[in-house]
Coordinates of C-alpha atoms in Angstrom, one line a residue:
Chain A
M24 CA 46.4 166.2 108.0
Q25 CA 47.3 167.8 104.8
Q26 CA 51.1 167.3 104.8
L27 CA 50.5 163.6 104.5
N28 CA 49.2 164.1 101.1
I29 CA 52.0 166.1 99.6
L30 CA 53.7 162.9 98.4
S31 CA 52.0 159.6 97.8
E32 CA 53.5 156.5 99.4
L33 CA 54.9 155.4 96.1
Q34 CA 56.5 158.8 95.4
C35 CA 58.0 158.7 98.9
D36 CA 59.4 155.2 98.3
A37 CA 60.9 156.4 95.0
L38 CA 62.6 159.3 96.7
A39 CA 63.8 157.0 99.5
E40 CA 65.4 154.7 96.9
V41 CA 67.1 157.7 95.3
F42 CA 68.5 158.9 98.6
N43 CA 69.5 155.4 99.6
I44 CA 71.6 155.0 96.4
G45 CA 73.1 158.4 97.3
A46 CA 73.8 157.3 100.9
G47 CA 75.5 154.2 99.6
R48 CA 77.8 156.1 97.3
A49 CA 78.6 158.6 100.1
A50 CA 79.4 155.8 102.5
L51 CA 81.8 154.3 100.0
S52 CA 83.6 157.6 99.6
I53 CA 83.8 158.2 103.3
S54 CA 84.9 154.6 104.0
E55 CA 87.8 155.1 101.5
I56 CA 88.9 158.2 103.4
V57 CA 88.7 156.6 106.9
N58 CA 89.8 153.2 105.7
D59 CA 87.1 151.5 107.6
E60 CA 83.5 150.5 107.2
V61 CA 80.9 153.2 107.6
K62 CA 77.1 153.0 107.2
L63 CA 74.8 155.8 106.1
S64 CA 71.2 155.1 106.3
I65 CA 68.2 157.3 105.7
P66 CA 65.4 155.7 107.7
C67 CA 62.7 158.3 106.9
I68 CA 61.7 161.1 104.5
E69 CA 59.1 163.7 105.2
V70 CA 57.8 166.7 103.3
K71 CA 56.6 169.5 105.3
K72 CA 55.5 173.1 104.9
S73 CA 58.5 175.2 106.1
T74 CA 56.2 177.0 108.6
E75 CA 55.7 173.6 110.3
I76 CA 59.4 173.3 111.1
N77 CA 60.1 173.8 114.8
A78 CA 62.5 172.6 117.5
E79 CA 60.9 169.2 117.6
I80 CA 62.1 168.3 114.2
L81 CA 65.6 169.0 115.3
P82 CA 66.5 167.3 118.6
L83 CA 68.5 168.8 121.5
P84 CA 67.3 172.4 121.0
N85 CA 70.0 173.9 123.3
E86 CA 72.8 172.6 121.2
R87 CA 74.7 174.2 118.4
F88 CA 74.7 172.8 114.9
G89 CA 77.2 172.4 112.2
T90 CA 75.5 173.0 108.9
V91 CA 76.8 172.5 105.4
H92 CA 74.8 174.2 102.6
Q93 CA 74.8 173.9 98.9
D94 CA 72.4 175.6 96.6
F95 CA 71.6 173.5 93.6
S96 CA 69.6 174.1 90.4
G97 CA 68.4 172.3 87.4
P98 CA 64.8 171.2 86.6
F99 CA 64.1 172.3 90.2
E100 CA 66.1 174.5 92.6
A101 CA 66.7 173.9 96.2
T102 CA 69.0 174.7 99.1
A103 CA 70.4 171.6 100.6
M104 CA 71.5 171.7 104.2
L105 CA 73.2 168.9 106.1
V106 CA 72.8 169.5 109.8
F107 CA 74.6 167.7 112.6
S108 CA 74.9 168.8 116.2
E109 CA 78.3 170.5 116.7
E110 CA 79.3 167.7 119.0
N111 CA 78.4 165.0 116.6
A112 CA 80.1 166.9 113.8
L113 CA 83.3 167.1 115.8
E114 CA 83.2 163.4 116.7
I115 CA 82.7 162.4 113.0
V116 CA 85.5 164.6 111.9
R117 CA 87.7 163.2 114.7
D118 CA 87.0 159.7 113.5
M119 CA 87.6 160.6 109.9
M120 CA 91.0 162.1 110.7
G121 CA 91.8 159.0 112.7
S122 CA 94.8 160.3 114.6
Q123 CA 94.9 161.2 118.3
M124 CA 94.3 164.8 117.7
S125 CA 94.0 167.3 120.5
L126 CA 90.8 169.3 120.7
E127 CA 92.8 172.4 119.7
E128 CA 94.0 170.9 116.5
L129 CA 90.6 169.4 115.8
V130 CA 88.7 172.7 116.1
E131 CA 91.1 174.1 113.4
F132 CA 90.2 171.4 111.0
E133 CA 86.5 171.0 111.8
Q134 CA 85.3 173.6 109.4
E135 CA 86.9 172.3 106.2
A136 CA 86.6 168.7 107.1
M137 CA 82.8 169.1 107.7
C138 CA 82.6 171.0 104.5
E139 CA 84.1 168.1 102.6
L140 CA 81.9 165.6 104.5
G141 CA 78.8 167.6 103.6
N142 CA 80.0 167.9 100.0
I143 CA 80.4 164.1 99.8
I144 CA 77.0 163.4 101.1
L145 CA 75.2 166.1 99.2
N146 CA 76.9 165.4 95.9
A147 CA 76.2 161.7 96.3
C148 CA 72.6 162.3 96.8
L149 CA 72.4 164.8 93.9
S150 CA 74.2 162.5 91.6
A151 CA 71.9 159.6 92.5
M152 CA 69.0 161.9 91.8
A153 CA 70.5 163.0 88.5
D154 CA 71.1 159.3 87.5
M155 CA 67.8 158.0 88.5
L156 CA 65.6 160.8 87.4
S157 CA 67.7 161.4 84.2
I158 CA 68.2 165.1 84.9
S159 CA 71.2 167.2 85.3
L160 CA 71.9 169.4 88.3
S161 CA 74.4 172.0 89.1
S162 CA 75.5 173.2 92.5
S163 CA 77.3 176.0 94.4
L164 CA 80.3 175.2 96.5
P165 CA 79.6 173.9 100.0
C166 CA 79.8 176.3 102.9
Y167 CA 79.9 175.4 106.6
T168 CA 78.5 177.4 109.4
I169 CA 78.1 176.8 113.1
T170 CA 74.7 178.0 114.3
S171 CA 72.2 177.6 117.1
C172 CA 69.1 175.6 116.5
A173 CA 67.0 178.8 116.5
E174 CA 69.1 180.1 113.6
V175 CA 68.7 176.9 111.6
I176 CA 64.9 177.1 112.1
N177 CA 64.9 180.8 111.2
T178 CA 66.7 180.0 108.0
I179 CA 64.1 177.4 107.1
T180 CA 61.0 179.3 108.1
G181 CA 62.3 182.7 107.1
S182 CA 63.0 181.8 103.5
T183 CA 60.0 183.4 101.9
D184 CA 60.0 181.8 98.5
Q185 CA 60.9 178.3 99.7
D186 CA 57.6 177.1 101.2
Y187 CA 58.4 173.4 101.4
V188 CA 61.0 171.3 103.1
L189 CA 62.1 167.8 102.5
V190 CA 63.5 166.4 105.8
L191 CA 65.5 163.3 105.8
N192 CA 67.0 161.7 108.9
I193 CA 70.5 160.5 108.3
V194 CA 72.1 157.9 110.6
F195 CA 75.9 157.8 110.3
T196 CA 77.4 154.7 111.8
S197 CA 81.1 154.1 112.0
V198 CA 82.9 151.3 113.9
K199 CA 83.2 153.7 116.9
R200 CA 79.9 155.4 117.0
Q201 CA 76.5 156.2 115.7
S202 CA 75.5 159.8 115.0
E203 CA 72.3 161.2 113.7
G204 CA 71.9 164.2 111.5
H205 CA 69.4 165.7 109.1
L206 CA 69.5 166.4 105.4
I207 CA 67.1 169.2 104.7
L208 CA 66.1 170.4 101.2
L209 CA 64.3 173.8 101.0
L210 CA 62.1 174.0 97.9
S211 CA 59.8 176.5 96.5
S212 CA 56.3 175.2 95.6
T213 CA 57.2 175.4 91.9
S214 CA 60.4 173.4 92.5
L215 CA 58.5 170.8 94.6
T216 CA 55.9 170.5 91.8
N217 CA 58.7 170.0 89.3
L218 CA 60.4 167.4 91.6
I219 CA 57.2 165.5 91.9
K220 CA 56.8 165.7 88.1
H221 CA 60.2 164.1 87.6
I222 CA 59.4 161.4 90.2
D223 CA 56.2 160.6 88.4
R224 CA 58.0 160.5 85.1
F225 CA 60.5 158.1 86.6
L226 CA 57.7 155.9 88.0
G227 CA 55.8 156.1 84.7
N228 CA 58.8 154.7 82.9
I229 CA 58.9 151.5 85.0
Chain B
M6 CA 84.8 197.5 78.6
S7 CA 86.3 194.1 79.2
L8 CA 89.8 192.8 79.9
P9 CA 91.7 191.4 76.9
N10 CA 92.5 187.7 77.1
Y11 CA 96.3 188.2 77.6
V12 CA 95.6 190.4 80.6
L13 CA 93.4 187.6 82.0
E14 CA 96.2 185.2 81.7
D15 CA 98.5 187.6 83.6
V16 CA 95.8 187.8 86.3
F17 CA 95.7 184.1 86.6
N18 CA 99.4 184.0 86.9
A19 CA 99.5 186.8 89.5
I20 CA 97.0 185.3 91.9
N21 CA 98.2 183.5 95.0
L22 CA 96.4 180.3 94.2
G23 CA 97.2 177.3 92.1
L24 CA 95.0 177.0 89.0
I25 CA 94.8 174.0 86.6
I26 CA 92.2 173.7 84.0
V27 CA 91.5 170.3 82.3
D28 CA 89.1 169.3 79.7
A29 CA 86.7 166.3 79.8
E30 CA 89.5 164.0 78.7
Y31 CA 91.7 165.2 81.5
N32 CA 94.0 167.1 79.1
V33 CA 95.7 170.1 80.7
L34 CA 94.5 173.3 79.1
F35 CA 96.0 175.8 81.6
W36 CA 98.5 175.7 84.3
N37 CA 99.4 178.9 86.2
D38 CA 102.7 180.2 87.6
W39 CA 101.7 179.3 91.1
I40 CA 101.7 175.6 90.1
F41 CA 104.9 176.0 88.1
K42 CA 106.7 177.5 91.2
R43 CA 105.8 174.5 93.2
T44 CA 106.5 171.8 90.6
H45 CA 109.1 173.4 88.2
I46 CA 106.9 172.0 85.4
K47 CA 106.3 174.8 82.9
Q48 CA 102.8 175.4 81.5
A49 CA 104.1 174.5 78.0
E50 CA 105.3 171.1 79.2
A51 CA 101.9 170.4 80.8
V52 CA 99.4 171.6 78.3
S53 CA 97.9 169.0 76.0
H54 CA 99.1 166.2 78.3
K55 CA 96.8 164.1 80.5
L56 CA 96.9 165.4 84.0
D57 CA 98.0 162.2 85.6
S58 CA 101.0 161.9 83.2
V59 CA 102.3 165.4 83.8
F60 CA 103.6 164.8 87.3
S61 CA 106.5 162.5 88.0
E62 CA 104.6 160.9 90.9
P63 CA 101.2 159.1 90.5
L64 CA 98.1 161.0 91.6
S65 CA 95.9 159.7 94.4
V66 CA 92.8 157.8 93.5
T67 CA 90.7 160.1 95.5
F68 CA 91.9 163.1 93.6
L69 CA 91.3 161.5 90.2
N70 CA 87.8 160.2 91.3
A71 CA 86.9 163.8 92.4
I72 CA 87.7 165.0 88.9
K73 CA 85.8 162.2 87.3
N74 CA 82.8 162.9 89.5
T75 CA 82.9 166.6 88.8
L76 CA 83.0 166.0 85.0
E77 CA 80.4 163.3 85.1
Y78 CA 77.8 165.1 87.2
G79 CA 78.8 168.7 86.9
L80 CA 78.9 169.1 90.7
P81 CA 81.8 170.9 92.5
T82 CA 84.0 168.9 94.8
V83 CA 86.1 170.0 97.7
L84 CA 89.1 168.0 99.1
S85 CA 90.0 169.4 102.5
N86 CA 93.5 169.6 103.8
A87 CA 92.2 167.9 107.0
L88 CA 91.3 164.7 105.3
H89 CA 93.7 164.5 102.4
R90 CA 96.8 166.5 103.5
S91 CA 98.6 166.9 100.2
P92 CA 96.9 165.2 97.2
L93 CA 99.2 166.9 94.6
P94 CA 103.0 166.6 94.5
L95 CA 103.6 170.2 95.2
Y96 CA 106.7 171.3 97.1
D97 CA 108.2 174.5 98.5
L98 CA 111.1 174.6 96.1
S99 CA 112.5 177.8 97.5
L100 CA 113.9 175.8 100.3
Q101 CA 117.4 174.5 99.4
T102 CA 117.1 171.2 101.1
D103 CA 117.1 167.7 99.9
E104 CA 114.2 166.8 102.1
K105 CA 111.0 167.1 100.2
T106 CA 107.7 167.4 101.9
R107 CA 104.6 168.2 100.1
I108 CA 102.8 171.5 100.8
P109 CA 99.6 171.0 102.7
Q110 CA 96.7 171.8 100.4
A111 CA 93.1 172.4 100.1
I112 CA 91.6 171.7 96.7
T113 CA 88.4 172.9 95.0
I114 CA 87.3 171.3 91.8
S115 CA 84.5 173.2 89.9
P116 CA 82.8 172.3 86.6
L117 CA 82.7 174.8 83.9
Q118 CA 80.7 174.6 80.7
S119 CA 81.6 176.5 77.6
Q120 CA 79.0 178.2 75.4
Q121 CA 79.4 175.3 73.0
G122 CA 78.5 172.9 75.8
E123 CA 82.0 171.4 76.4
L124 CA 82.8 170.6 80.0
Y125 CA 85.9 171.7 81.8
C126 CA 87.2 171.3 85.3
V127 CA 88.8 174.2 87.2
I128 CA 91.1 172.9 89.9
Q129 CA 92.0 175.5 92.5
V130 CA 94.8 174.7 95.0
T131 CA 95.4 176.7 98.1
D132 CA 98.4 176.4 100.4
S133 CA 96.9 175.5 103.8
S134 CA 100.0 176.0 105.9
T135 CA 99.2 179.7 106.3
S136 CA 95.4 179.3 106.8
I137 CA 96.0 176.7 109.4
K138 CA 97.9 179.2 111.5
R139 CA 95.4 182.0 110.9
E140 CA 92.5 179.9 112.0
K141 CA 94.3 178.7 115.0
M142 CA 94.7 182.3 116.2
L143 CA 91.2 183.3 115.5
R144 CA 89.6 180.4 117.2
S145 CA 91.9 179.9 120.1
H146 CA 90.6 182.5 122.4
S147 CA 86.9 181.8 122.5
E148 CA 86.1 178.2 121.6
I149 CA 89.2 176.4 122.8
F150 CA 89.1 178.2 126.1
K151 CA 85.5 177.1 126.5
R152 CA 86.3 173.5 125.7
E153 CA 89.2 173.4 128.0
A154 CA 87.3 174.9 130.8
N155 CA 84.8 172.0 130.6
T156 CA 87.4 169.3 130.2
D157 CA 89.3 167.3 132.9
S158 CA 92.8 167.7 131.8
L159 CA 94.0 164.3 133.0
T160 CA 91.4 162.1 131.5
G161 CA 90.0 164.2 128.7
I162 CA 86.4 163.6 129.8
Y163 CA 84.2 166.4 131.2
N164 CA 85.1 167.9 134.5
R165 CA 83.0 168.4 137.7
R166 CA 82.2 171.9 136.8
F167 CA 80.6 170.9 133.5
F168 CA 78.8 168.0 135.1
D169 CA 77.2 170.3 137.8
E170 CA 75.8 172.5 135.0
H171 CA 74.6 169.6 132.9
Y172 CA 73.1 167.8 135.9
K173 CA 70.9 170.8 136.7
I174 CA 69.6 170.8 133.1
A175 CA 69.1 167.1 132.9
F176 CA 67.4 166.9 136.3
H177 CA 64.8 169.6 135.4
S178 CA 64.2 168.3 132.0
A179 CA 63.5 164.8 133.5
I180 CA 61.0 166.4 136.0
R181 CA 59.3 168.3 133.2
Q182 CA 59.0 165.4 130.8
Q183 CA 58.3 162.9 133.6
Q184 CA 61.1 160.8 132.3
Y185 CA 63.5 158.4 134.0
L186 CA 66.9 159.7 135.0
S187 CA 69.8 157.5 136.1
I188 CA 72.9 158.5 138.0
F189 CA 75.8 156.2 138.2
M190 CA 78.5 157.1 140.9
I191 CA 81.6 155.1 140.3
D192 CA 84.7 154.7 142.4
I193 CA 87.8 152.7 141.6
D194 CA 88.3 150.0 144.3
F195 CA 91.4 150.3 146.5
F196 CA 92.8 153.1 144.4
K197 CA 94.9 154.6 147.2
D198 CA 96.6 151.2 147.6
Y199 CA 97.1 151.2 143.9
N200 CA 98.9 154.6 143.9
D201 CA 101.0 153.6 146.9
Y202 CA 102.2 150.4 145.2
Y203 CA 102.5 151.5 141.5
G204 CA 103.2 155.2 141.9
H205 CA 101.2 158.2 140.8
L206 CA 102.2 158.1 137.1
K207 CA 100.8 154.6 136.8
G208 CA 97.8 155.8 138.8
D209 CA 97.2 158.6 136.3
E210 CA 97.4 156.1 133.4
T211 CA 94.9 153.9 135.1
L212 CA 92.5 156.8 135.7
R213 CA 92.7 157.6 132.0
A214 CA 92.2 154.0 130.9
V215 CA 89.1 153.6 133.2
A216 CA 87.7 157.0 132.0
Q217 CA 88.1 155.9 128.4
A218 CA 86.6 152.4 129.0
L219 CA 83.6 153.9 130.7
K220 CA 83.1 156.5 128.0
S221 CA 83.2 154.0 125.3
Q222 CA 80.1 152.4 126.7
L223 CA 78.1 155.6 125.9
F224 CA 76.3 155.7 122.6
R225 CA 73.6 158.3 122.9
A226 CA 74.1 162.0 122.5
S227 CA 72.1 162.5 125.7
D228 CA 74.5 160.5 127.9
L229 CA 77.4 162.1 129.7
I230 CA 80.4 161.0 131.8
A231 CA 82.5 163.3 134.0
R232 CA 85.3 163.0 136.5
Y233 CA 83.6 163.7 139.8
G234 CA 86.8 164.0 141.8
G235 CA 89.9 161.9 142.6
E236 CA 89.1 158.4 141.5
E237 CA 85.4 159.0 141.3
F238 CA 83.4 159.2 138.1
V239 CA 79.8 160.1 137.5
L240 CA 77.5 159.1 134.6
I241 CA 74.1 160.6 133.8
L242 CA 71.7 158.8 131.4
P243 CA 68.2 159.9 130.8
D244 CA 65.3 157.7 129.8
L245 CA 66.4 154.2 130.9
S246 CA 64.1 151.9 132.9
E247 CA 65.4 150.6 136.2
E248 CA 66.1 147.3 134.6
Q249 CA 68.0 148.8 131.7
A250 CA 70.0 151.0 134.1
E251 CA 71.0 148.0 136.1
K252 CA 72.0 146.1 133.0
F253 CA 74.0 149.1 131.9
A254 CA 75.8 149.3 135.3
E255 CA 76.7 145.6 134.8
K256 CA 78.2 146.5 131.4
L257 CA 80.2 149.3 133.0
K258 CA 81.5 147.0 135.7
N259 CA 82.5 144.4 133.2
S260 CA 84.2 147.0 130.9
I261 CA 86.6 147.8 133.7
F262 CA 87.1 144.2 134.8
N263 CA 87.8 143.2 131.2
L264 CA 90.6 145.8 131.0
A265 CA 92.4 143.4 133.4
I266 CA 94.7 146.0 134.8
P267 CA 96.9 144.3 137.4
H268 CA 96.5 145.5 141.0
V269 CA 98.4 143.2 143.4
N270 CA 97.2 145.2 146.4
S271 CA 93.6 144.6 145.7
S272 CA 92.4 141.9 148.0
L273 CA 89.6 141.1 145.5
F274 CA 90.9 139.8 142.2
N275 CA 94.4 141.2 141.9
Q276 CA 93.2 143.6 139.3
V277 CA 91.5 147.0 139.1
T278 CA 87.8 146.9 139.7
I279 CA 85.0 149.5 140.3
S280 CA 82.1 149.9 142.6
I281 CA 78.9 151.5 141.3
G282 CA 76.2 153.3 143.1
L283 CA 73.1 153.7 141.0
C284 CA 70.0 155.7 141.5
A285 CA 67.2 155.7 138.9
G286 CA 63.7 157.0 138.8
I287 CA 61.4 159.8 137.7
P288 CA 62.7 162.7 139.8
Q289 CA 60.7 165.4 141.6
E290 CA 62.1 168.8 142.7
E291 CA 62.8 167.7 146.3
Y292 CA 64.6 164.5 145.5
D293 CA 68.3 164.2 146.0
I294 CA 69.2 161.8 143.2
L295 CA 72.9 162.5 143.5
G296 CA 72.9 161.9 147.3
R297 CA 71.0 158.6 146.8
A298 CA 73.5 157.4 144.2
D299 CA 76.3 158.3 146.6
A300 CA 74.6 156.3 149.3
A301 CA 74.3 153.4 146.9
L302 CA 78.0 153.6 146.2
Y303 CA 78.7 153.4 149.9
L304 CA 76.6 150.3 150.1
A305 CA 78.4 148.7 147.1
K306 CA 81.7 149.3 148.9
Q307 CA 80.2 147.8 152.1
Q308 CA 78.9 144.7 150.4
G309 CA 82.3 143.8 149.0
R310 CA 83.1 146.1 146.0
N311 CA 83.3 145.2 142.3
R312 CA 79.5 145.4 142.2
C313 CA 76.6 147.7 141.6
V314 CA 74.0 148.6 144.2
M315 CA 70.8 150.4 143.1
L316 CA 68.7 152.5 145.3
S317 CA 65.3 153.9 144.3
L318 CA 64.7 157.6 144.5
L319 CA 62.7 157.6 147.8
Chain C
M22 CA 69.5 128.1 74.1
T23 CA 67.0 126.3 76.3
T24 CA 64.1 128.4 77.2
I25 CA 62.5 126.7 80.1
P26 CA 60.7 129.5 82.0
K27 CA 62.5 130.3 85.2
K28 CA 61.2 131.4 88.6
L29 CA 62.8 134.5 90.1
L30 CA 62.4 135.9 93.6
I31 CA 63.0 139.6 94.2
V32 CA 63.7 140.6 97.8
D33 CA 63.7 144.3 98.6
D34 CA 62.0 146.5 101.1
S35 CA 61.5 149.2 98.6
K36 CA 58.4 148.8 96.4
V37 CA 59.9 151.0 93.8
S38 CA 63.0 149.0 93.7
R39 CA 61.1 145.8 93.2
M40 CA 59.0 147.3 90.5
L41 CA 62.1 148.5 88.7
V42 CA 63.8 145.2 88.9
R43 CA 60.7 143.4 87.8
A44 CA 60.2 145.7 84.8
Q45 CA 63.8 145.3 83.6
I46 CA 63.6 141.5 83.9
V47 CA 60.2 141.2 82.2
A48 CA 61.6 143.2 79.3
V49 CA 64.2 140.5 78.7
H50 CA 62.4 137.4 79.9
P51 CA 58.6 137.9 79.7
E52 CA 58.1 134.2 80.3
W53 CA 59.6 134.1 83.7
T54 CA 57.6 133.8 86.9
I55 CA 58.5 136.6 89.3
L56 CA 57.8 136.5 93.0
D57 CA 58.7 139.2 95.5
A58 CA 59.3 139.6 99.2
C59 CA 59.9 142.7 101.2
S60 CA 62.1 141.3 104.0
G61 CA 64.7 138.6 104.6
E62 CA 62.3 136.7 106.8
E63 CA 59.5 136.7 104.2
S64 CA 62.0 135.5 101.5
I65 CA 63.0 132.5 103.7
S66 CA 59.4 131.4 104.2
L67 CA 58.6 131.9 100.5
V68 CA 61.5 129.8 99.5
E69 CA 60.4 127.1 101.9
K70 CA 57.0 126.9 100.1
D71 CA 58.1 127.4 96.6
P72 CA 61.8 127.4 95.9
P73 CA 62.8 129.7 92.9
D74 CA 65.6 129.1 90.4
Y75 CA 67.1 132.6 91.0
C76 CA 67.0 135.2 93.7
I77 CA 67.9 138.9 93.8
M78 CA 68.5 140.1 97.3
D79 CA 68.9 143.6 98.8
I80 CA 71.0 143.9 102.0
N81 CA 69.5 146.6 104.2
M82 CA 66.0 145.7 105.0
P83 CA 64.0 145.8 108.2
G84 CA 64.7 142.6 110.1
I85 CA 67.6 140.4 109.2
L86 CA 70.2 141.5 106.6
G87 CA 69.8 140.2 103.1
T88 CA 73.2 138.5 103.3
D89 CA 72.1 136.6 106.3
A90 CA 68.8 135.5 104.6
A91 CA 70.9 134.4 101.6
E92 CA 73.1 132.3 103.8
I93 CA 70.1 130.6 105.4
I94 CA 68.5 130.0 102.0
L95 CA 71.7 128.6 100.5
K96 CA 72.1 126.1 103.3
I97 CA 68.8 124.5 102.5
H98 CA 68.8 125.1 98.8
P99 CA 72.3 125.4 97.5
Q100 CA 71.1 125.1 93.9
I101 CA 69.4 128.6 94.0
R102 CA 71.5 131.2 92.3
I103 CA 71.5 134.4 94.3
V104 CA 72.7 137.9 93.5
I105 CA 73.2 140.4 96.3
F106 CA 72.0 143.7 94.9
S107 CA 72.5 146.7 97.1
A108 CA 73.2 150.4 97.3
N109 CA 75.7 149.6 100.1
I110 CA 78.7 149.2 97.9
Q111 CA 81.6 148.9 100.4
E112 CA 84.2 146.3 100.2
T113 CA 83.0 144.4 103.3
Y114 CA 79.6 143.7 101.8
Q115 CA 81.1 142.6 98.5
S116 CA 83.4 140.2 100.1
R117 CA 80.6 138.9 102.4
A118 CA 78.5 138.2 99.2
N119 CA 81.4 136.4 97.6
A120 CA 82.1 134.4 100.7
L121 CA 78.5 133.1 100.5
G122 CA 79.1 131.9 97.0
T123 CA 76.9 134.7 95.5
I124 CA 77.9 137.7 93.6
F125 CA 77.6 141.3 94.5
V126 CA 76.0 143.9 92.1
A127 CA 75.8 147.6 92.9
K128 CA 72.5 149.4 92.6
P129 CA 70.9 151.5 91.0
V130 CA 68.7 149.3 88.9
S131 CA 69.7 149.9 85.3
E132 CA 70.0 147.9 82.1
K133 CA 73.6 147.4 82.9
S134 CA 73.3 146.1 86.4
I135 CA 70.4 143.9 85.4
A136 CA 72.5 142.5 82.5
I137 CA 75.2 141.5 85.0
I138 CA 72.7 139.8 87.2
L139 CA 71.1 137.9 84.3
N140 CA 74.5 136.9 83.1
H141 CA 75.3 135.4 86.5
F142 CA 72.0 133.5 86.6
Q143 CA 72.6 131.9 83.2
C144 CA 76.3 131.2 83.1
N145 CA 77.4 127.7 83.9
N146 CA 78.8 126.9 87.2

């Protein structure tokens, strides 16, 4: 299958290391907010053609998703999306806010708290990428939307100039629960080529 | 045509938003009227001073770290009101009271680079007290109503109505995917006697405690607990083998036993216990998995309570 | 300065991370013997056969945690100097590392982080 060849094993491992550093930084920031231990792990990374994205990549197709986007640019450009099921998003936010909040209050805060959570995770991953690949990236402000799975998939498959997606599973573990989400980077083929170029340069420097 | 600089400054002072600009060494370069009104520190007193020395109170580590990260990586950072409340010492000084509470704030920190390549940080502060109210009104009708309609008001877990809907979906999905489905029917033992002895308020408290203890045993997004009626709860878990389901029932039973809620009218252990009827298997259209779980619960009661009985689907 | 060549064991499930660490160490100490393992379990059995002087241990790996592996290794070979080297930089992991009698160094692999590690290896008890 061709998608297996987009990244070599070593390139994938290098990217995994970059995102693990990012996840560690994000977990530290989040743990400082919640005053408790949290774990963020990224067990797998896949590069796919955006046309291959379908409901199977994102579990629970009936559910609604909370999505945080940031567009970033630099040596390569991408749209980064952090996707959690709406229910998971709410639970994470509830844990982060700590108090016994009513659902009513919680819904009010969900949007901005999720925006911040997404901003923490995305910035941590981008900064780890900047550090390790010795590049500098800039980014738009995060924005949060609640959408159906179909809409998320349409965003991915419908973006005409971004042919590739980097899909990372994110497992967020707090003392109380474990939630799974996805970090999705939409890349044009030029950007993917440039990203690979930087990974190779990084590997070449070892 | 472009605006002269002094007009721009007026604009910055006119907007209903706090604006602070600092350079890469954290020196304040600009400080608008909005900030002045909420601190009574004039721009002239703030400019050229380090941001953390301008205020009379120390700034939070999170806020300072956010600026540091923005300057170091050139990435914008948001600090939500939900998670930070009031990072900056800003007050509503129009109130003539001695009591000082900080204004709830949401903060956005954006990097800015001059043509000469110098980095700056633009700190925007909004007063969240108004947006909180607005959002509340916008959202309340649709979403909250929907959530409430699905929630059991006493215990906070899903209600019967939501369970019935979810059950239909889960049942058919199990048939389609040829996957195991487990239903756990749970009843609190001698609950009528409990209410009679301790009163209904205490009874409600116990219902809540039991609901929460059972709920805390669930870890997968696919699992669901609902209040089925009175002192009855129902759990639905896909994709567990019979052996795993039985083990899980044991965990549920223990979770309630370990609460050790006294129940002097229980002839069993002098504490609150539950009986569980479990039915697990790969369902087919004509099977009545709920009915089987209910029958299993009846057997668990017959066989002495504080136990789980499992029946197969057939 | 004594320059007896030392033996170092690098434990990390990421091949890239092992390569990076190795490259940084070799740049400073080309004479050292460097072994590597990609899990806690593998590191324990390697140490059994051929105990190193120093060990750099990641935390999150498939199988047992690096901190648990370090504890097991130190029980049998208390003389091995171990550094816990992880991207997981929360307080709890740092204090766990300290409780074991090791030190904690935060990833990423860089000249700076490697310098801290080498300093720990070579300072006197």
